[in-house]
mmCIF file of C-alpha atoms in Angstrom:
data_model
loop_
_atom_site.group_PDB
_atom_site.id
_atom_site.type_symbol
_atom_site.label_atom_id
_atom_site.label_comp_id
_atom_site.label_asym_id
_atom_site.label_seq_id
_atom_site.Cartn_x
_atom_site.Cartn_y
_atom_site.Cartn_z
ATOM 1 C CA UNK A 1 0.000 0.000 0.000
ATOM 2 C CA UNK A 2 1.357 3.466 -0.882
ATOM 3 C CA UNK A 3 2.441 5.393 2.399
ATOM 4 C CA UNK A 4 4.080 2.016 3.709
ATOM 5 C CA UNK A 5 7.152 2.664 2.083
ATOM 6 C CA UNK A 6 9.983 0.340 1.526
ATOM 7 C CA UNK A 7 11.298 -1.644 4.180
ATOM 8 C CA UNK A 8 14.616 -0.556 5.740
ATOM 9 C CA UNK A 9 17.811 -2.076 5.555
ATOM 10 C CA UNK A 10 18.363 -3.451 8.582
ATOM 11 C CA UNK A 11 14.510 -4.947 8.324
ATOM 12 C CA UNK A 12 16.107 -6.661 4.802
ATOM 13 C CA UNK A 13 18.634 -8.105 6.264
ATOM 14 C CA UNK A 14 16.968 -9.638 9.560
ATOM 15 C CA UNK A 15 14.848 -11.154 6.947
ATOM 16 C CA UNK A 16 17.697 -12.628 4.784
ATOM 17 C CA UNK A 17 19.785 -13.915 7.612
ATOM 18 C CA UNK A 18 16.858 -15.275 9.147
ATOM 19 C CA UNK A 19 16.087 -17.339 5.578
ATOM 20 C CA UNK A 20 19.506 -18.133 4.906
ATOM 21 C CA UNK A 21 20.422 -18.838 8.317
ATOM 22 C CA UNK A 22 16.802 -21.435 8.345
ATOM 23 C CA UNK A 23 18.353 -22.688 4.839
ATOM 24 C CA UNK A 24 21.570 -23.830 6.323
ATOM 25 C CA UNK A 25 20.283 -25.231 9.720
ATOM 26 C CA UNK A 26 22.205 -22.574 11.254
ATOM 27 C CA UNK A 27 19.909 -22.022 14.329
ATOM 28 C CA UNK A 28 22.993 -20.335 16.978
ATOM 29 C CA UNK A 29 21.002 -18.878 19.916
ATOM 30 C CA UNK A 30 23.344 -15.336 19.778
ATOM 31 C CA UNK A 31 22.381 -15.068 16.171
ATOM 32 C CA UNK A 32 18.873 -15.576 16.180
ATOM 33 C CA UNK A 33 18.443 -13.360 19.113
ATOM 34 C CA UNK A 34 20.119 -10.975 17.118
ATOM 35 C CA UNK A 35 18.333 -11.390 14.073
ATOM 36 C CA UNK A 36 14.730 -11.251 15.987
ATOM 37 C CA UNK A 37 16.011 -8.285 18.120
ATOM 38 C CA UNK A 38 16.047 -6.756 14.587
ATOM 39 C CA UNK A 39 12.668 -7.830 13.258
ATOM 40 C CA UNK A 40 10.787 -6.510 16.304
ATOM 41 C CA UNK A 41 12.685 -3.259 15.896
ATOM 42 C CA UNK A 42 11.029 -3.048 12.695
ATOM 43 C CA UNK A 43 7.611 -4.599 13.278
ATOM 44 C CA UNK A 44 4.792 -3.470 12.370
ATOM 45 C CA UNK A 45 0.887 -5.162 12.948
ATOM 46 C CA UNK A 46 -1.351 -4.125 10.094
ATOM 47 C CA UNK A 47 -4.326 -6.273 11.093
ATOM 48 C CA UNK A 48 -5.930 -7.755 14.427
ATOM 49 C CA UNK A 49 -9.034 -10.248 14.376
ATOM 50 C CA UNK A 50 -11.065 -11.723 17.387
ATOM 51 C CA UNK A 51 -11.783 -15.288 17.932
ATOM 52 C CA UNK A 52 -15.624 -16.541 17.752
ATOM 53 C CA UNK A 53 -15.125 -17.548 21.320
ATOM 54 C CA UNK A 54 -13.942 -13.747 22.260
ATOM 55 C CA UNK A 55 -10.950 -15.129 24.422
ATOM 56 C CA UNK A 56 -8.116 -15.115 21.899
ATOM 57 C CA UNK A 57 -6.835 -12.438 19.561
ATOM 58 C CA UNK A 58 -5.217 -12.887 16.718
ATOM 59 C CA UNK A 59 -2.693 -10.362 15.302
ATOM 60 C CA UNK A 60 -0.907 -10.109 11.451
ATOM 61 C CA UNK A 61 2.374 -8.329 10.985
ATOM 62 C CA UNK A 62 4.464 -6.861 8.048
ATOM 63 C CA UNK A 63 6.881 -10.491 8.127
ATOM 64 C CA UNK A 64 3.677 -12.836 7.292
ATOM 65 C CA UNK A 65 3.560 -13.899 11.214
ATOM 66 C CA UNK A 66 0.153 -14.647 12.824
ATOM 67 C CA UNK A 67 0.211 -14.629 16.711
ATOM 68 C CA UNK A 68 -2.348 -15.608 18.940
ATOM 69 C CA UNK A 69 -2.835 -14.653 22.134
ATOM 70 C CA UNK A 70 -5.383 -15.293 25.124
ATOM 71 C CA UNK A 71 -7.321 -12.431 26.710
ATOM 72 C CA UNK A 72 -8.639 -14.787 29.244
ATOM 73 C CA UNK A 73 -5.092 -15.156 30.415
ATOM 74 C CA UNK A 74 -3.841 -11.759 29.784
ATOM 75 C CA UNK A 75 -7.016 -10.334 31.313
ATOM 76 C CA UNK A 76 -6.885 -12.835 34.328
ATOM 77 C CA UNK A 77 -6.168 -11.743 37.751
ATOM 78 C CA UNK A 78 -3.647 -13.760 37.821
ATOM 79 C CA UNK A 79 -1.588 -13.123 34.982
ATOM 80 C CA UNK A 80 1.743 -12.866 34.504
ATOM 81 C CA UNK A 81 4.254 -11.098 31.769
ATOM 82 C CA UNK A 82 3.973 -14.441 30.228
ATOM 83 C CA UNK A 83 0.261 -13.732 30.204
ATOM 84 C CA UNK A 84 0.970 -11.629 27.833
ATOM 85 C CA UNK A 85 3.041 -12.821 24.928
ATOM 86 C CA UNK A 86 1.488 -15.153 22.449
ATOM 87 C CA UNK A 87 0.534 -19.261 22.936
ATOM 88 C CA UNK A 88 1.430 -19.662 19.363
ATOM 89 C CA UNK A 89 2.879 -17.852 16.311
ATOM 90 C CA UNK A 90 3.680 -18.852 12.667
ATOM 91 C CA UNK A 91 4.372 -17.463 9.489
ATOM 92 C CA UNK A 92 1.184 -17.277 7.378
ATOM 93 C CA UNK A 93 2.370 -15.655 4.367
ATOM 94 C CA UNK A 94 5.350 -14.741 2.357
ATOM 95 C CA UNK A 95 4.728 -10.678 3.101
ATOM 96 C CA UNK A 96 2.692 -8.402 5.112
ATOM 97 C CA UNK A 97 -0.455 -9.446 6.704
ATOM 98 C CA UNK A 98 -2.732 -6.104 5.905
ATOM 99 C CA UNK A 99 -6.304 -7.801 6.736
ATOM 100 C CA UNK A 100 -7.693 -10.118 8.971
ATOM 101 C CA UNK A 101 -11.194 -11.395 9.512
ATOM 102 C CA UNK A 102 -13.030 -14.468 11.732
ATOM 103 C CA UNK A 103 -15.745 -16.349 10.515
ATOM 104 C CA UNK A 104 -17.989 -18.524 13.389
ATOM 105 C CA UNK A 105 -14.837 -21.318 12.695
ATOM 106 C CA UNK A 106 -11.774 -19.838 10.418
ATOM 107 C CA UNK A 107 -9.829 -17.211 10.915
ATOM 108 C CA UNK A 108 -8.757 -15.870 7.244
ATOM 109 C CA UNK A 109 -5.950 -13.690 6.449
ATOM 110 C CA UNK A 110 -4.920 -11.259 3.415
ATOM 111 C CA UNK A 111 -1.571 -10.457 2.260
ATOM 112 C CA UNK A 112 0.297 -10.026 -1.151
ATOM 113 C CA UNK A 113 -2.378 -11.683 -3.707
ATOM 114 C CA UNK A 114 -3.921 -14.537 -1.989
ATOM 115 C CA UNK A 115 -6.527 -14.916 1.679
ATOM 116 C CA UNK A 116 -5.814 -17.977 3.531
ATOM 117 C CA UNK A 117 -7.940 -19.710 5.937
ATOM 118 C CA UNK A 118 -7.107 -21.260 9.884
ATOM 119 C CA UNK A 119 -9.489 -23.461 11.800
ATOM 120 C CA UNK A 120 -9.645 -22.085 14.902
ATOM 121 C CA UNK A 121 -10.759 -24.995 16.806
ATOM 122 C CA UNK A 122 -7.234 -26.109 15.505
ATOM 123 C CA UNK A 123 -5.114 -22.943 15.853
ATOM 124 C CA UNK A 124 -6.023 -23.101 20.181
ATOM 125 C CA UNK A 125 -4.693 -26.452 19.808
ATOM 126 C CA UNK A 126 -1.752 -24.864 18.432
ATOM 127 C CA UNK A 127 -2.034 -26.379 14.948
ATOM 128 C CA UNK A 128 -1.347 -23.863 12.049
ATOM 129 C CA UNK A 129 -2.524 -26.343 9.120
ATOM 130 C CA UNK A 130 -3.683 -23.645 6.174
ATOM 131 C CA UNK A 131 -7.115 -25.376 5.546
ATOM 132 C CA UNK A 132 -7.622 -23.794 2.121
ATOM 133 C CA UNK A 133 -6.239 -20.625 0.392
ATOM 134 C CA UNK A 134 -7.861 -18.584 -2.869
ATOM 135 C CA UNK A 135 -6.185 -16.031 -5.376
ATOM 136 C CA UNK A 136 -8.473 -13.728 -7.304
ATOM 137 C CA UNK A 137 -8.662 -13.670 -10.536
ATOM 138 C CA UNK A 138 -6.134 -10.819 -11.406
ATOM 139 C CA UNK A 139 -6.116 -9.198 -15.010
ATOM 140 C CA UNK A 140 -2.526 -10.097 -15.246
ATOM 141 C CA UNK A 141 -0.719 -13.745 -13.992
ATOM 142 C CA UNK A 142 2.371 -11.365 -13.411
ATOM 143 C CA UNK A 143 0.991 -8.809 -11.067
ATOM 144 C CA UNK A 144 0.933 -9.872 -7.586
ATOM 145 C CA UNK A 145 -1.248 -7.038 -5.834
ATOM 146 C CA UNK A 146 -1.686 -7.326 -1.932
ATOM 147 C CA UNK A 147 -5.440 -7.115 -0.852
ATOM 148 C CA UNK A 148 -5.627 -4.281 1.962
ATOM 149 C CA UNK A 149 -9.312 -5.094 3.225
ATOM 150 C CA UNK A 150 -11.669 -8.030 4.032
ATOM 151 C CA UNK A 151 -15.534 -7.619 4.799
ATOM 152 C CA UNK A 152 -17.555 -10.222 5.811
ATOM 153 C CA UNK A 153 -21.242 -10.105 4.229
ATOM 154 C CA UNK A 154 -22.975 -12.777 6.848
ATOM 155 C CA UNK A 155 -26.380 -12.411 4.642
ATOM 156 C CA UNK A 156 -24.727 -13.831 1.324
ATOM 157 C CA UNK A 157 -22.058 -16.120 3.237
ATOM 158 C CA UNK A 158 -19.385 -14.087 1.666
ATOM 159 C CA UNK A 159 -16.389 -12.456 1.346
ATOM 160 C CA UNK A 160 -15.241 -9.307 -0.021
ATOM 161 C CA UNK A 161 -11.689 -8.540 -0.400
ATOM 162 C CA UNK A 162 -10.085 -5.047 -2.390
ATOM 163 C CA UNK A 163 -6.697 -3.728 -2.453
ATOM 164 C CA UNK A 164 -3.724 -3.156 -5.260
ATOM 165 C CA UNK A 165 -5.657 -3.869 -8.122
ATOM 166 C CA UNK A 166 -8.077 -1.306 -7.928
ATOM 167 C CA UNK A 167 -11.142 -4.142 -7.835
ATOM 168 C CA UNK A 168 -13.613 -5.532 -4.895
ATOM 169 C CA UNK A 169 -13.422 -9.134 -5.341
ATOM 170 C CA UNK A 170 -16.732 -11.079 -4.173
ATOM 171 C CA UNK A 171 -16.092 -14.914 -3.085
ATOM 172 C CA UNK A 172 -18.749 -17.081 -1.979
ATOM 173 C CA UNK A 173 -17.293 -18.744 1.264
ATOM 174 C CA UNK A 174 -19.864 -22.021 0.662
ATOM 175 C CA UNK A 175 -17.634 -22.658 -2.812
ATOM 176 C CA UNK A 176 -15.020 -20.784 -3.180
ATOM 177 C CA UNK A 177 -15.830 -19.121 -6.404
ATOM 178 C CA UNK A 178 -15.210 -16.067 -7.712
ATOM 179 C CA UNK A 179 -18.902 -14.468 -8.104
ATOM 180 C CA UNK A 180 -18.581 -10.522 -8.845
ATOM 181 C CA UNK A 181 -15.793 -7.932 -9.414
ATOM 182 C CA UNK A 182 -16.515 -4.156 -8.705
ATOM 183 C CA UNK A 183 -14.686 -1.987 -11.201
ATOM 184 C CA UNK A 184 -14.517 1.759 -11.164
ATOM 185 C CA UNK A 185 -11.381 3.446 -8.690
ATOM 186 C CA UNK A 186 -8.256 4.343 -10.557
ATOM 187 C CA UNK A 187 -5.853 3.517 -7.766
ATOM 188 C CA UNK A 188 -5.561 1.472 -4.649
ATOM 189 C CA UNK A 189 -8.355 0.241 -2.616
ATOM 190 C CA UNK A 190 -7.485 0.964 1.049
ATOM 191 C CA UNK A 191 -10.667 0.244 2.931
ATOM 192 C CA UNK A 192 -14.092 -1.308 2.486
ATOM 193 C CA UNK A 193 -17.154 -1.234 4.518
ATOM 194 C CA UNK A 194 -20.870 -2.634 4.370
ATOM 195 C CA UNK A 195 -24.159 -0.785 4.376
ATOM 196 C CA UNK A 196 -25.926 -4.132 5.119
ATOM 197 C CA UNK A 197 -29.413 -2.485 5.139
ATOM 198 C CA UNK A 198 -29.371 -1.416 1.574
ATOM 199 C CA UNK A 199 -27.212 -4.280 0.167
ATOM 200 C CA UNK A 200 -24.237 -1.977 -0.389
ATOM 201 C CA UNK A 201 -20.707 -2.006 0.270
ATOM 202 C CA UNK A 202 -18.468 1.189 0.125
ATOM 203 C CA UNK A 203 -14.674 1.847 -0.450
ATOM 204 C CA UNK A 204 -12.063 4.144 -0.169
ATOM 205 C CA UNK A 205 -9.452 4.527 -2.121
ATOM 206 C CA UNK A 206 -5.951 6.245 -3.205
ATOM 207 C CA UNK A 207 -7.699 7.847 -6.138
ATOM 208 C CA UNK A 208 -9.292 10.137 -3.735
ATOM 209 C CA UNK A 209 -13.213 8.813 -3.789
ATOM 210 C CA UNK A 210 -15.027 6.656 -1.884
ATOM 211 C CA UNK A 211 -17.651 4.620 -4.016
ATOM 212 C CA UNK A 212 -20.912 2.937 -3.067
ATOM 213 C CA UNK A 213 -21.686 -0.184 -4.978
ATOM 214 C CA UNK A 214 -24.758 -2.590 -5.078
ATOM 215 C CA UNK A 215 -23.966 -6.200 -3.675
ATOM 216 C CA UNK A 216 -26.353 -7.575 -5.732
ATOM 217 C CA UNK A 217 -25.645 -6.210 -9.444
ATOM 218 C CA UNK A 218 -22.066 -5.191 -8.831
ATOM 219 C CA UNK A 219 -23.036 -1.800 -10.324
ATOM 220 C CA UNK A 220 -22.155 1.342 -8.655
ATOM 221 C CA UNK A 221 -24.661 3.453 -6.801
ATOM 222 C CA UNK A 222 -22.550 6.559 -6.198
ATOM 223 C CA UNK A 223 -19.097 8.027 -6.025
ATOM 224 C CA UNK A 224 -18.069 11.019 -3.870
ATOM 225 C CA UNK A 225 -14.693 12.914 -4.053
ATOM 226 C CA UNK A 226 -14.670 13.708 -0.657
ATOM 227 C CA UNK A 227 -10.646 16.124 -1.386
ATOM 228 C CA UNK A 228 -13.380 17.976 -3.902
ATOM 229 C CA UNK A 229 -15.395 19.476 -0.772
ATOM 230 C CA UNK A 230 -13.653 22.130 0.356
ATOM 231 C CA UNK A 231 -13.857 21.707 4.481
ATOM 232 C CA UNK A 232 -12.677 18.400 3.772
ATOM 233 C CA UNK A 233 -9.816 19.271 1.512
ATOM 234 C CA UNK A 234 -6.396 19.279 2.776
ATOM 235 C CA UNK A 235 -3.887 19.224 -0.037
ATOM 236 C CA UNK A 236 -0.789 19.220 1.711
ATOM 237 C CA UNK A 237 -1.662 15.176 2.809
ATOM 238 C CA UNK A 238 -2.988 14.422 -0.255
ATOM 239 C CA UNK A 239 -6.509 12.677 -1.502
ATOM 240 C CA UNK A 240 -6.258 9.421 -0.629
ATOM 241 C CA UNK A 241 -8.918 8.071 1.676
ATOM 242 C CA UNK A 242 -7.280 5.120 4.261
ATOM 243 C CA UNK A 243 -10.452 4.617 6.643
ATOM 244 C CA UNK A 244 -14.214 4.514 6.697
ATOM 245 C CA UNK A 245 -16.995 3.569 8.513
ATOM 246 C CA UNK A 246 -20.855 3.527 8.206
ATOM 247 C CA UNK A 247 -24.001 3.486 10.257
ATOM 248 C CA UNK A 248 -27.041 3.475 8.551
ATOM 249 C CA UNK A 249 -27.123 6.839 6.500
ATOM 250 C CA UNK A 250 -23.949 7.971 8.300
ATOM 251 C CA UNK A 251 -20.602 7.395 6.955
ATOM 252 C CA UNK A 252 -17.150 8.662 8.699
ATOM 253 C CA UNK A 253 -14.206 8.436 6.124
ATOM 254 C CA UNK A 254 -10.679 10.018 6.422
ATOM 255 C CA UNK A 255 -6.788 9.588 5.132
ATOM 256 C CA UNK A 256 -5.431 12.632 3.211
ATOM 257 C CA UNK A 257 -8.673 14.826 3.962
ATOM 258 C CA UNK A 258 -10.219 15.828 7.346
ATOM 259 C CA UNK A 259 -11.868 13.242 9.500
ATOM 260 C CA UNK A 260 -15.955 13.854 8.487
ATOM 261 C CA UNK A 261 -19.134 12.742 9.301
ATOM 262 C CA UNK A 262 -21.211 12.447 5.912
ATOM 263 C CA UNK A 263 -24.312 12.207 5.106
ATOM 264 C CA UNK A 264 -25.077 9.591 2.639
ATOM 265 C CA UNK A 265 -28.991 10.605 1.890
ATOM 266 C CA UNK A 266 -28.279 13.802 1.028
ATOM 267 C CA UNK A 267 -24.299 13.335 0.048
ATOM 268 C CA UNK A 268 -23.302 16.212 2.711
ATOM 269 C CA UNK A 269 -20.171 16.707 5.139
ATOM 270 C CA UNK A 270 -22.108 17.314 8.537
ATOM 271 C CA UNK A 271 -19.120 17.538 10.416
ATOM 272 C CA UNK A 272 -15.181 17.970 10.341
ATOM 273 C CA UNK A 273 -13.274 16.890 13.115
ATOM 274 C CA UNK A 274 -10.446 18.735 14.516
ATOM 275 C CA UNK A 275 -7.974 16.717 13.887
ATOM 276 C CA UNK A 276 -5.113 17.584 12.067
ATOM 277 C CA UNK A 277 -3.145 13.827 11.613
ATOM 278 C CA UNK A 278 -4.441 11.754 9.276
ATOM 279 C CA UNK A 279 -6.743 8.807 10.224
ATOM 280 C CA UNK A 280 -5.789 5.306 9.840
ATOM 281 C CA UNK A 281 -8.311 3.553 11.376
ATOM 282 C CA UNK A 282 -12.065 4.804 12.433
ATOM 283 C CA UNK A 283 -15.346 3.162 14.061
ATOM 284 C CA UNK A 284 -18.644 4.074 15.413
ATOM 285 C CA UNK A 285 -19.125 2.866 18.907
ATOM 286 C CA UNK A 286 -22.291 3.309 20.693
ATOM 287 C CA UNK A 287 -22.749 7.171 20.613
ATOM 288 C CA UNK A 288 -18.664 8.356 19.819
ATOM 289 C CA UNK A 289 -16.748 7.769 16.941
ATOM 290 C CA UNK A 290 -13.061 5.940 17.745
ATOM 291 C CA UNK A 291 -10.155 6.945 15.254
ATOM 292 C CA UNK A 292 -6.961 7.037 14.932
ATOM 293 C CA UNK A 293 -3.874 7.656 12.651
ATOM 294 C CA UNK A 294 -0.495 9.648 12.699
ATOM 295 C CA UNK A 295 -0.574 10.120 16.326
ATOM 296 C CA UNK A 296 0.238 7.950 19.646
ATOM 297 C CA UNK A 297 -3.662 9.198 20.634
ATOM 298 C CA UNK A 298 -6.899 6.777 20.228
ATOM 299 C CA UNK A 299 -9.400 9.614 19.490
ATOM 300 C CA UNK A 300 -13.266 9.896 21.352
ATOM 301 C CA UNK A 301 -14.997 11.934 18.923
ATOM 302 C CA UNK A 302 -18.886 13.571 19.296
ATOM 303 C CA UNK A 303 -21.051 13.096 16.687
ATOM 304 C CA UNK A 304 -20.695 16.562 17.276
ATOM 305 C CA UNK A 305 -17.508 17.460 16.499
ATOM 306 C CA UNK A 306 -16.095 17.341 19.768
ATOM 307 C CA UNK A 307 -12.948 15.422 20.512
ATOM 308 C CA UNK A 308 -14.140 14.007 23.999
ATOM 309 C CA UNK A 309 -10.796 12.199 24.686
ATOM 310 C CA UNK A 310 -7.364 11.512 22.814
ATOM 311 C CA UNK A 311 -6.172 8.579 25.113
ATOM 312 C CA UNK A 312 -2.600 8.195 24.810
ATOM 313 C CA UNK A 313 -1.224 4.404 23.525
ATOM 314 C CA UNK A 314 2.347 3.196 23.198
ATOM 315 C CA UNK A 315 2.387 3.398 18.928
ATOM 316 C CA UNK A 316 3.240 6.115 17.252
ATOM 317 C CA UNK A 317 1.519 5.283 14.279
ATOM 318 C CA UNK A 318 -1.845 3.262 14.545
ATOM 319 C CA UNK A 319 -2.998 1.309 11.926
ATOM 320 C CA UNK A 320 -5.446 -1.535 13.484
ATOM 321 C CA UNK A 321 -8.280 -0.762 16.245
ATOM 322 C CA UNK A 322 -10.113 -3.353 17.040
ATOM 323 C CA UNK A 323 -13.219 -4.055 19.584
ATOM 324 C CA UNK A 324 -13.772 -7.696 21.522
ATOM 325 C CA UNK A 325 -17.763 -7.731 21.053
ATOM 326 C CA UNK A 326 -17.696 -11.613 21.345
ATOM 327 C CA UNK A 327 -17.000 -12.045 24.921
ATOM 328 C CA UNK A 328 -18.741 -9.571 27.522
ATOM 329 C CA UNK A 329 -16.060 -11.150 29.854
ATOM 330 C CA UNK A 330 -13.276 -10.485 27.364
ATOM 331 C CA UNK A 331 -14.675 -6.806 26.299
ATOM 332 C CA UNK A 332 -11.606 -4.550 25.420
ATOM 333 C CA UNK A 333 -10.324 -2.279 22.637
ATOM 334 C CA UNK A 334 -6.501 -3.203 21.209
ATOM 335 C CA UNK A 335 -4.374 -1.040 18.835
ATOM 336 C CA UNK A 336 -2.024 -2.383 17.044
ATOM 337 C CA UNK A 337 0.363 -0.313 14.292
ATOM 338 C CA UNK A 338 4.242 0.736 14.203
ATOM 339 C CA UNK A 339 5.314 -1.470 17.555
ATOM 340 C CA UNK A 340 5.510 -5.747 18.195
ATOM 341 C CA UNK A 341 3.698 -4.470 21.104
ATOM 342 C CA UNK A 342 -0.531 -4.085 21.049
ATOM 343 C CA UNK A 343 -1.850 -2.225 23.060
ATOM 344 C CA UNK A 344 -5.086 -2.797 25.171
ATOM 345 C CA UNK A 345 -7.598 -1.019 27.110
ATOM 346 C CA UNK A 346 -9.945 -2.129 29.277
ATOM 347 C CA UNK A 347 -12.536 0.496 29.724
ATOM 348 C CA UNK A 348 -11.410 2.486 26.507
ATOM 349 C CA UNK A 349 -10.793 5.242 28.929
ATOM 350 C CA UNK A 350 -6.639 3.928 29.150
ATOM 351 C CA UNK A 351 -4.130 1.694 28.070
ATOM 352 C CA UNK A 352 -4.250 -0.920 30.669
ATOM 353 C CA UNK A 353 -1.282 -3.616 29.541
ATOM 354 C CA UNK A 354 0.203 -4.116 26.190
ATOM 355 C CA UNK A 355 0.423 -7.712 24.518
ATOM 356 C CA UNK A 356 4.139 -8.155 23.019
ATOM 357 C CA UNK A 357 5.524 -10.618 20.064
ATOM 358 C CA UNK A 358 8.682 -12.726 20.763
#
């Protein structure tokens, strides 16, 4: 995705050693350490998805490494810094892990062309058996693009999925196929959310717009270029839209323009937010809106306009929030983003502990 950049050289070379090194059956304790001291220097965790259960998270980061870890135990009375780290961890993919998603048994994750999926009941056990994998079907065999979103659509039992190609992919999860592609940005997707009243699904993308489309032609309802609105215009970051989120006939969005509240009736900006990062990430929670971006702040934001709260977190770059609804037991919000640390909060209202890679 554009605004990730390249990885460093240091970053390179953990990687290589750590290849070469597995290659050769090299495994000397000083130079792993060495080699991982390097990779979590350099970590970052693009995507974060809850178990069905609610009591383990899993987390994606920019080396193709899932880890797992337990709220129950991290959340327990009784834990411990071991608490804390993960109960399992493997390499998933071959690059980044930018999306993440749980179904009511697999766990599916997106990275450089391909979503793979992970029984859960087996990934507990600490098995990490890929129990099936799909590519969509890309204009060009040579182009590997890396898909940047997932949506689940639990009325049609599927899955959409968007990123460097400029399409929304539709896969039925029952087969497997390939059932509708949604053509119309000019750059990369970045974000994708559902209007599951209405049978829509929206995106944001690079080129500046985010799009409406109908789930059930494929056509496109709508296209708004939010930079073209001048209270939402901010040249100096750019068009690009990296996060939205909708309720109803409300829709948040943000990247390269301000934060704003939209409405999707009438196609107006109700409300800028004063907020002069850009956005990464943004949801609507009860009655606030959560964001958060360019700063080591998780945002409480009136409908209003009002920023109720910036909380302060550990990252200084956030680019996963993510909410435990499965588990009332198990309720927090994490934020995950520039760090092999993720950071959790227990009543939103502060970072209570932080969950670390090893």
């Amino acid at each position: 995705m554009k605004g990730r950049g390249l990885l460093s050289l240091s970053l390179k070379l953990a990687a290589s050693l750590r290849m070469r090194h597995a290659e050769e059956g090299n495994t000397a304790p000083q130079t792993m350490d060495i080699q991982r001291s390097l990779e979590l220097l350099h970590m970052t965790v693009y995507s974060q998805s809850v178990s069905p259960c609610g009591k383990y998270l899993a987390a994606g980061n920019n080396y193709g490494e899932i880890a797992i870890f337990s709220l129950s135990a991290a959340l327990s009375s009784e834990a411990k810094e071991e608490s804390k780290k993960p109960v399992v961890s493997f390499t998933a993919h071959d690059g980044p892990i930018y999306a993440m998603v749980s179904t009511d048994r697999q766990l599916l994750s997106a990275g450089n062309g391909e979503v793979k999926a992970w029984n859960w009941s087996e990934i507990v056990k600490k098995g990490c058996k890929e129990a099936w994998s799909r590519r969509p079907p890309y204009g060009s065999s040579l182009e590997v693009p890396e898909i940047n979103s997932l949506q689940l659509n639990l009325k049609d039992n599927s899955l959409l999925m968007a990123g460097g190609d400029c399409s929304i992919h539709m896969m039925d999860l029952e087969s497997g196929s390939f059932t509708h592609e949604f053509q119309g940005h000019s750059d990369y997707i970045h974000c994708l959310a559902l209007r599951e009243q209405l049978r829509e699904c929206l995106s944001g993308s690079e080129d500046g717009t985010v799009r409406l489309w109908d789930l059930r032609t494929g056509n496109q309802v709508q296209s708004i270029e939010v930079h073209k609105y001048e209270e939402c215009n901010r040249p100096q970051n750019g068009k690009w839209i990296r996060c939205l989120a909708t309720d109803s006939d409300w829709m948040v969005c943000g990247g390269g323009p301000a934060l704003t509240l939209w409405h999707l009736r009438s196609v107006t900006p109700t409300t800028i937010f004063p907020l002069p990062q850009c956005q990464q990430q943004v949801m609507f929670y009860q009655d606030l809106i959560l964001s958060a971006g360019h700063s080591p702040t998780i945002n409480h934001l009136q409908i209003s306009g009002e920023v109720k709260a910036q909380i302060p977190c550990m990252l200084h770059c956030v680019h996963s929030l993510s909410i435990n609804e499965q588990s009332p037991e198990h309720k927090v919000l994490t934020a995950a983003g520039s760090s092999h640390c993720i950071d959790v909060f227990t009543n939103f209202g502060y970072r209570a502990f932080s969950l670390v890679f090893t």
